[in-house]
Coordinates of C-alpha atoms and ligand atoms in Angstrom, one line a residue:
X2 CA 63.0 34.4 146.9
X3 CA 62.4 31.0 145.4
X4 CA 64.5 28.1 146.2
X5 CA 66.1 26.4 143.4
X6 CA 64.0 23.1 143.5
X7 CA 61.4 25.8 143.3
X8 CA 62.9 27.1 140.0
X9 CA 63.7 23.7 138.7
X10 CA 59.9 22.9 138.6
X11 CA 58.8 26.0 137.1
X12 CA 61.2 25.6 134.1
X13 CA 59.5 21.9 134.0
X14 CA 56.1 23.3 134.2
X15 CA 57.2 26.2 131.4
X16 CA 58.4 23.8 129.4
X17 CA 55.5 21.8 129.4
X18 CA 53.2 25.0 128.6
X19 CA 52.0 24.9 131.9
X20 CA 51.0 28.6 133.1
X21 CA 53.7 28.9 136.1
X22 CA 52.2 30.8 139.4
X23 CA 54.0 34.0 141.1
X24 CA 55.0 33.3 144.3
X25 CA 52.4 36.1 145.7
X26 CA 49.7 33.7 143.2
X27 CA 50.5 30.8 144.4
X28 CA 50.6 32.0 148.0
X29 CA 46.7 33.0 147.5
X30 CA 46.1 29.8 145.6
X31 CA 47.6 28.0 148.9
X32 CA 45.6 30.0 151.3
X33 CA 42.0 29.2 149.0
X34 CA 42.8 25.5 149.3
X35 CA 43.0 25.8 153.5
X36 CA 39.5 28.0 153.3
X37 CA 38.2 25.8 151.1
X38 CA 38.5 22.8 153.4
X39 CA 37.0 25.7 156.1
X40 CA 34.7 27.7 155.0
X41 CA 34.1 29.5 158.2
X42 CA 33.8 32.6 156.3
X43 CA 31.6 31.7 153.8
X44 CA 29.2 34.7 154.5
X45 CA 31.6 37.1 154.9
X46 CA 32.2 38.7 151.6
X47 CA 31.9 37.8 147.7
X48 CA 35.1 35.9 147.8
X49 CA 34.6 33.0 149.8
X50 CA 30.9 32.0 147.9
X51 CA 33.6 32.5 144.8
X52 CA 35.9 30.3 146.0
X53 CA 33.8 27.9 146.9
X54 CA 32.6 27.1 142.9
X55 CA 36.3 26.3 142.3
X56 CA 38.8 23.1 143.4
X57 CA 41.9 24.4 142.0
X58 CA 43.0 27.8 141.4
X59 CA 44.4 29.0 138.3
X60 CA 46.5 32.9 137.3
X61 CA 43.0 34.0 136.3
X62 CA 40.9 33.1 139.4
X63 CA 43.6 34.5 141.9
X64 CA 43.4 37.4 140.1
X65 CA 39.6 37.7 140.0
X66 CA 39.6 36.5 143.8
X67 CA 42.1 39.3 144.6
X68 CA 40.2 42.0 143.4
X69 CA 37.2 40.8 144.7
X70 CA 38.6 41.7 148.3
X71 CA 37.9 44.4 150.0
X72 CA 40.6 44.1 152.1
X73 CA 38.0 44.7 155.2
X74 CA 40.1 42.4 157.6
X75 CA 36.9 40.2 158.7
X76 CA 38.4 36.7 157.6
X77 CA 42.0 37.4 159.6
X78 CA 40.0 38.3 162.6
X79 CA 37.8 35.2 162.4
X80 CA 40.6 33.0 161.8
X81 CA 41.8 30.5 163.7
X82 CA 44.5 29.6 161.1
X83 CA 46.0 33.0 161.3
X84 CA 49.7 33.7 162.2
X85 CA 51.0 33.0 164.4
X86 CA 49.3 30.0 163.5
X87 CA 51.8 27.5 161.1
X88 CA 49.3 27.7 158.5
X89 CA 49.8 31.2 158.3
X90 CA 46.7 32.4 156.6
X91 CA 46.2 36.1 155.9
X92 CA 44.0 36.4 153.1
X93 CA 43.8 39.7 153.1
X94 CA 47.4 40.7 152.8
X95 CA 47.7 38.0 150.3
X96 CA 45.3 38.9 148.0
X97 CA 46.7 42.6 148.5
X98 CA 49.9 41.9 147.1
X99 CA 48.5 40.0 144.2
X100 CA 46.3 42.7 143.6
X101 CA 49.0 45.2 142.7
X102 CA 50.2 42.9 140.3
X103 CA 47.3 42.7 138.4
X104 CA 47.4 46.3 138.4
X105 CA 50.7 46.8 136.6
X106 CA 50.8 43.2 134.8
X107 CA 46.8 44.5 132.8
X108 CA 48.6 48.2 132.6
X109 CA 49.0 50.1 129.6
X110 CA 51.2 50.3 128.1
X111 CA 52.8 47.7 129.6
X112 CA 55.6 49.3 130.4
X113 CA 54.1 52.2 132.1
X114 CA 53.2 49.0 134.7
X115 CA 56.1 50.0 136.4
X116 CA 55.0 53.2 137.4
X117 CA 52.0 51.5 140.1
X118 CA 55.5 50.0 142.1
X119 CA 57.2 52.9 141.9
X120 CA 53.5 54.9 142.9
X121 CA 54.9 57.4 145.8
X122 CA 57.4 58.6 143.7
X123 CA 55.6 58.8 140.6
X124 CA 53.6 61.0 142.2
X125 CA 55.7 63.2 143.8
X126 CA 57.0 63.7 140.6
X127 CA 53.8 64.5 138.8
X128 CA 52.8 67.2 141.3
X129 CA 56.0 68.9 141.2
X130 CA 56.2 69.0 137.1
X131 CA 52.3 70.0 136.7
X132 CA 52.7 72.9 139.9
X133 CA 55.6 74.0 138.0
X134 CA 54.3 74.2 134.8
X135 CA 51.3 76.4 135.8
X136 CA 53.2 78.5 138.0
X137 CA 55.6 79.3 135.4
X138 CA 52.6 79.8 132.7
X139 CA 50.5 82.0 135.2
X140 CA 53.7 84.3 135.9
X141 CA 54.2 84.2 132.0
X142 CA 50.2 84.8 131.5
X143 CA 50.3 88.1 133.9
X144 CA 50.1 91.5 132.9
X145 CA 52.3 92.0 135.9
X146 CA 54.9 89.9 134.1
X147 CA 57.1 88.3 136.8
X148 CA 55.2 88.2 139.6
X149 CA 51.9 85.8 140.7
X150 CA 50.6 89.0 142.5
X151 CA 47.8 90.9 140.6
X152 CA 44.9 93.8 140.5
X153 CA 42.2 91.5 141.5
X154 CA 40.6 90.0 138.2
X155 CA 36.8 90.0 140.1
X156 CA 37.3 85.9 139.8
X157 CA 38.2 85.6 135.9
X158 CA 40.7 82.6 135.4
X159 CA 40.4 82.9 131.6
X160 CA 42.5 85.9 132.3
X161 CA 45.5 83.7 133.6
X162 CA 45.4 80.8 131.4
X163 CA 43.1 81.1 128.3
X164 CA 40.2 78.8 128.3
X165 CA 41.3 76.7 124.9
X166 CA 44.3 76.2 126.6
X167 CA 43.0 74.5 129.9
X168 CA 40.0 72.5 127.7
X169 CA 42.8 71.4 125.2
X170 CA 45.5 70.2 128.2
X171 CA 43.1 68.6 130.8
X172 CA 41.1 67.3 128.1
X173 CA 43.8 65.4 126.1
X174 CA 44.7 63.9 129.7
X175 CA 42.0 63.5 131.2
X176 CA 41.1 61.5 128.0
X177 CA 44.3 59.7 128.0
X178 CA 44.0 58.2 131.2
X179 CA 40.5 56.9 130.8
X180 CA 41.8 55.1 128.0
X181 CA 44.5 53.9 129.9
X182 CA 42.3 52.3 132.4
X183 CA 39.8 51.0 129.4
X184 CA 42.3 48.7 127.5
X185 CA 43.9 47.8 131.6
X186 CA 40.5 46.6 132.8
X187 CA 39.4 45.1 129.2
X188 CA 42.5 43.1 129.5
X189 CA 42.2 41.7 132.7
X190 CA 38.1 41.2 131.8
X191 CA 39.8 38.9 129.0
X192 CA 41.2 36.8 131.2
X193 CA 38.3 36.3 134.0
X194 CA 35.1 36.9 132.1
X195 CA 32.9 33.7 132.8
X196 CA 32.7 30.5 130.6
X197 CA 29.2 31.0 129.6
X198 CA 27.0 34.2 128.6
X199 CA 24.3 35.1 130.6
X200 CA 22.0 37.9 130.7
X201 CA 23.9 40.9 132.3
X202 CA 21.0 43.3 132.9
X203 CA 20.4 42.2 136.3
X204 CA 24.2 41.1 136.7
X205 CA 24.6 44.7 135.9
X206 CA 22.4 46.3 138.4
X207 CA 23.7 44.2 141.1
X208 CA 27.2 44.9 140.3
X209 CA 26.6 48.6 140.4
X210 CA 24.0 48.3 143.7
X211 CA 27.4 46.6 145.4
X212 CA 29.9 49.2 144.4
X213 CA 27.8 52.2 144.9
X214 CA 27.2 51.2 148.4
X215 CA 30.7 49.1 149.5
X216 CA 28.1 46.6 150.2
X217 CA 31.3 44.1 151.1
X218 CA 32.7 46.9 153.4
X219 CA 30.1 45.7 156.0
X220 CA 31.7 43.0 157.3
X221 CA 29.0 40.2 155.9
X222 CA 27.1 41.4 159.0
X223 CA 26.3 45.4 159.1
X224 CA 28.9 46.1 161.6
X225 CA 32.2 46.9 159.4
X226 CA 35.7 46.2 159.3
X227 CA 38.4 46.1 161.4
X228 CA 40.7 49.0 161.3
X229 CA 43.2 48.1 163.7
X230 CA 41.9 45.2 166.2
X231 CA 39.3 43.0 166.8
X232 CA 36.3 46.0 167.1
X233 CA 33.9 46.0 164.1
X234 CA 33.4 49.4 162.6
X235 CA 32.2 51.2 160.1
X236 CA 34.3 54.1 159.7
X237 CA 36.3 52.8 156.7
X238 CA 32.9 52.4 155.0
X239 CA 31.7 55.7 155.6
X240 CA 35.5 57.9 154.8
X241 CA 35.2 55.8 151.4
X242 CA 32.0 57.1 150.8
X243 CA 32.9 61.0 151.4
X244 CA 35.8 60.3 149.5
X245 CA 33.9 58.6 146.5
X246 CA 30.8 60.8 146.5
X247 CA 33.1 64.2 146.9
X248 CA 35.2 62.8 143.8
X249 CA 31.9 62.4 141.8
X250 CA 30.3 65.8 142.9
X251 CA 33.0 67.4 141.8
X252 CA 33.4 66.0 138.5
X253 CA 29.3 67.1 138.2
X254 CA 30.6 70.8 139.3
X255 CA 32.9 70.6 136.2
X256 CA 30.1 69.2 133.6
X257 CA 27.4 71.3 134.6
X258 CA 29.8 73.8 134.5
X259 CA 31.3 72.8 130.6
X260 CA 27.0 72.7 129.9
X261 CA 26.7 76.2 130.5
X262 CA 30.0 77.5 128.6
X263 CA 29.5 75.0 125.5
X264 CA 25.6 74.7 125.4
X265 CA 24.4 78.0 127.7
X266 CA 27.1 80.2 126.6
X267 CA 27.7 81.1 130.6
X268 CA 31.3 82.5 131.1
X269 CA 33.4 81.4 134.5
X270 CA 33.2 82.9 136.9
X271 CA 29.7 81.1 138.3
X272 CA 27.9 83.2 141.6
X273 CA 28.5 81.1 144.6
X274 CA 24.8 80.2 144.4
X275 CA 25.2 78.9 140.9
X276 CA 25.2 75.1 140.8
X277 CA 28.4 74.2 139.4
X278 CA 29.7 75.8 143.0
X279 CA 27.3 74.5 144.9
X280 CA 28.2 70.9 143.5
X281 CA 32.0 71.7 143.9
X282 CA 31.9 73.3 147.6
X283 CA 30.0 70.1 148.3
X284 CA 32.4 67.6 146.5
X285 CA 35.5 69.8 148.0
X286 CA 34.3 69.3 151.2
X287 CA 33.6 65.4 151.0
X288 CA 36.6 65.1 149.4
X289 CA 38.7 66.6 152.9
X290 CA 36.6 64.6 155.1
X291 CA 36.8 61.6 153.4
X292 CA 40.5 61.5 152.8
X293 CA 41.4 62.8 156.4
X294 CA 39.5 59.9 157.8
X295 CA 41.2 57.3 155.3
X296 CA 44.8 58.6 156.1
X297 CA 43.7 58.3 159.8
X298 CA 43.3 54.5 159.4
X299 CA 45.9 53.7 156.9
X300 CA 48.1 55.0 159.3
X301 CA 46.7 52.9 161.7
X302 CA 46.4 49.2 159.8
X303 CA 47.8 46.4 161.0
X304 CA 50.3 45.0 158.6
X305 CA 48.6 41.8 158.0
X306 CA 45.7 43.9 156.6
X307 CA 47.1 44.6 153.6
X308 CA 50.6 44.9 151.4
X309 CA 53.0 47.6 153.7
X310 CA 54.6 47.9 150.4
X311 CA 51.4 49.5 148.5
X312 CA 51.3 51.8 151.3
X313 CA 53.2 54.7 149.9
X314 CA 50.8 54.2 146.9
X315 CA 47.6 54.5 149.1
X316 CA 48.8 57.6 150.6
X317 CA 50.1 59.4 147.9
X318 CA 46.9 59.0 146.4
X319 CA 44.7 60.0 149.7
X320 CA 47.0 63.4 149.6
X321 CA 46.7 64.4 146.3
X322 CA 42.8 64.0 146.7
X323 CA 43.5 66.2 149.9
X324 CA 45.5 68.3 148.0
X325 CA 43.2 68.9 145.0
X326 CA 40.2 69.8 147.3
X327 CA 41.9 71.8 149.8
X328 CA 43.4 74.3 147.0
X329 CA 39.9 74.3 144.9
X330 CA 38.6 75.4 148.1
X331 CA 41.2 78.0 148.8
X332 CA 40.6 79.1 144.8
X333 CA 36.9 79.8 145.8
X334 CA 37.7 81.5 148.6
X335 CA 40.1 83.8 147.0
X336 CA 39.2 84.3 143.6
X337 CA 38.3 87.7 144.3
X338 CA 42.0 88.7 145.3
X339 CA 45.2 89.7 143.9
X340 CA 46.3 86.6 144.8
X341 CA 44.1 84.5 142.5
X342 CA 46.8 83.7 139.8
X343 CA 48.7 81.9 142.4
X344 CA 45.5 80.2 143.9
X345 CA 44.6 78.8 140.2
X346 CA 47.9 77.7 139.9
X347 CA 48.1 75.9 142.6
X348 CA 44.8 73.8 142.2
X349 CA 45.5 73.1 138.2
X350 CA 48.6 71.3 138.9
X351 CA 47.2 69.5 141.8
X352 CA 44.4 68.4 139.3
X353 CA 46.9 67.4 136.5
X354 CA 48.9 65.7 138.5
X355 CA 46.2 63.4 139.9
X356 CA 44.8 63.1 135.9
X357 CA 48.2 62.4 134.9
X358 CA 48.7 59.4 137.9
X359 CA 45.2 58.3 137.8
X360 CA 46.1 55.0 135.1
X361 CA 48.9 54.5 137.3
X362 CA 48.4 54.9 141.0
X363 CA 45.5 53.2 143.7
X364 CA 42.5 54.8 141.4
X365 CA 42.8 51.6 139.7
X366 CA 41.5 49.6 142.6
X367 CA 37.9 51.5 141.9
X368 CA 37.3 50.3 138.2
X369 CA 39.2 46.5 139.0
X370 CA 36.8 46.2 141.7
X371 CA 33.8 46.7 140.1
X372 CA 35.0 44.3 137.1
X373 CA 35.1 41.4 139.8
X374 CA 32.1 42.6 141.1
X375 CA 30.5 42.4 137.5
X376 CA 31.7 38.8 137.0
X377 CA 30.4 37.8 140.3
X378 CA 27.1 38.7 139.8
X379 CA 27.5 37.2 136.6
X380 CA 29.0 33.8 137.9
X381 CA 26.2 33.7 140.8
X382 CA 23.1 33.3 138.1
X383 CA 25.3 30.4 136.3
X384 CA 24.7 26.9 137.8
X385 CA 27.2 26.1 140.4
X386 CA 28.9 22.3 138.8
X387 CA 30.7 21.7 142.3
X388 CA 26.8 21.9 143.6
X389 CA 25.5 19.6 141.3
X390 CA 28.2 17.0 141.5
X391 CA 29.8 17.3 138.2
X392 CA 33.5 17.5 138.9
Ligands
LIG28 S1 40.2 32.7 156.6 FE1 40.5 31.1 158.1 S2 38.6 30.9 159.2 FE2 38.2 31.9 157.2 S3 37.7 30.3 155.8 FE3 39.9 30.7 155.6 S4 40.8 29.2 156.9 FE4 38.6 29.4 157.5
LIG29 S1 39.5 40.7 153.9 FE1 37.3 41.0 153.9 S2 36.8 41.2 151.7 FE2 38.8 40.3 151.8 S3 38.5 38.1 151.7 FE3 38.5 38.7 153.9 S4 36.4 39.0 154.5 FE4 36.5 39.0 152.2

């Protein structure tokens, strides 16, 4: 809550077209000035070399900072200006909570910003509409009208729900949300992209190198974060790789498997031996392990780590990854029985549900990450004017 001299200046800084700082903002701009003076962990992670080529931080730079962190807890534990310390300096929960906001203030459309502070509940809600949905259409789609229960269907799910059908509805949302999160992350690109052009080939590369591999997520020294005290590890680095690499294998299980309807003219269902269920047993499987491990720890964070209030957002999303892979597994497993219809149901609404949170929910963090790792590697080839002298 801001105190009315607080107030009083903002309306004097509005007034004067001044760009006015949230109190989360200005609480990261405070905490960059004290680790600016410091600099103790300068070799820590991509944000500190950042904040070292600025004096003064602006909306933009917080924002950039923000999601720059990894939130990997090294700085807090190396700090001797942590609380209980006066000067209170938790980076990483402070650039958490302005993170969030950059997440629903770049949303769109901007009103559907809402939705990332409300995240626990919009997802709760999504999975219940889309389960509902298919249940109701696979009872409706049955030759055994009124019941999920059926003559086994030897593995055909065009037999429940049509194939134009599922193309046409996961396709229109799917599509949707990745133009959702195109115009979000162009938008906040507008406001950080550097001053000055420069050759983004190898800006590019580097970028890519440092997200594919949670470079950051090492600590600065090859040892990892800290999940809940002072040990380094690297467990948080490894559960977000299962969890990123399952996501990705099983989105190749789906293309490989949309190449051979569309361009082979193969019909589901594939042999287990056939690639697209190699790729998705594989993805299905990461995508357990992965999840389990990350739920294990974000139970476990300290709350200085991070935001407590994103919490039920990080969750919700680390289930209904859980929940999408455990019920495509189960589907595999028992496509061959009567109780298919049910199975299928069950995994389609677990997928529409996360396609239909995906703009809106901790997602996000993947696509604004790699952003501020885009303009980093792009502000690192620029010459540094604090280095040369010319502020
Ligand atoms: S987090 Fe603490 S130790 Fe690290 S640079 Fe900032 S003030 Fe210094
Ligand atoms: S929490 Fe980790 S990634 Fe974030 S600023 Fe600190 S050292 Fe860097």
């Amino acid at each position: 809550m801001q105190s009315l001299d607080a107030l009083a200046r903002d309306a004097a800084a509005l007034a004067r077209g001044e760009v006015v700082l949230s109190h989360a903002e200005s609480e990261v701009a405070r905490q960059m000035q004290i680790c600016n003076a410091c600099r103790y962990c300068e070799g820590f992670c991509a944000v500190f070399p950042a904040m070292t080529r600025r004096l003064e931080f602006g909306a933009a730079d917080i924002h950039y900072l923000a999601n720059l962190c990894h939130n990997c807890g090294a700085c807090l534990h190396a700090c001797q200006y942590a609380p209980p310390h006066e000067f209170a300096v938790a980076v990483p929960q402070a650039m958490a909570q302005v993170r969030a906001d950059t997440y629903a203030q770049y949303a769109w459309p901007p009103s559907f910003g809402a939705l990332y502070r409300r995240n626990g509940l919009t997802v709760a809600l999504a999975l219940s509409a889309a389960l509902a949905v298919f249940l109701v259409l696979a009872i409706l789609g049955n030759t055994n009208q009124g019941s999920l229960w059926h003559a086994p269907l030897a593995g055909n799910f065009y037999a429940v729900f049509p194939h134009n059908t599922l193309v046409a509805m996961f396709g229109s949302v799917f599509g949707l949300a990745i133009l959702a999160l195109g115009i979000g992350v162009a938008r906040f690109w507008r406001d950080v992209q550097p001053a000055q052009e420069v050759p983004a080939t190898g800006a590019a590369t580097e970028a890519a190198q440092a997200a594919l591999t949670l470079k950051y997520l090492d600590g600065g020294h090859g040892q990892g974060c800290h999940d809940e005290d002072d040990r380094h590890t690297l467990a948080r680095r490894r559960w977000h790789h299962f969890t990123f690499y399952g996501f990705m294998l099983c989105f190749a299980s789906t293309s490989v498997a949309t190449l051979y309807h569309y361009v082979l003219g193969w019909q589901a269902p594939y042999p287990v031996t056939s690639l697209p269920v190699i790729l998705g047993t594989l993805g299905g499987i990461g995508l357990i392990v992965g999840p389990i491990g990350l739920l294990r720890l974000n139970l476990r964070r300290p709350a200085l780590h991070g935001d407590t209030a994103q919490r039920p957002m990080d969750r919700a999303f680390i289930t209904l990854l859980l929940l999408v892979s455990v019920t495509g597994l189960a589907l595999l497993a028992g496509r061959g029985t009567g109780a298919m219809a049910l199975l299928l149901a069950l995994h389609l609404g677990t997928v529409m549900a996360l396609f239909l949170t995906l703009p809106y929910g901790k997602f996000a963090h993947g696509i604004y990450r790699v952003a501020a790792l885009l303009k980093f590697a792009i502000e690192k080839r620029q010459p540094n004017r604090l280095a040369l002298g010319a502020d």
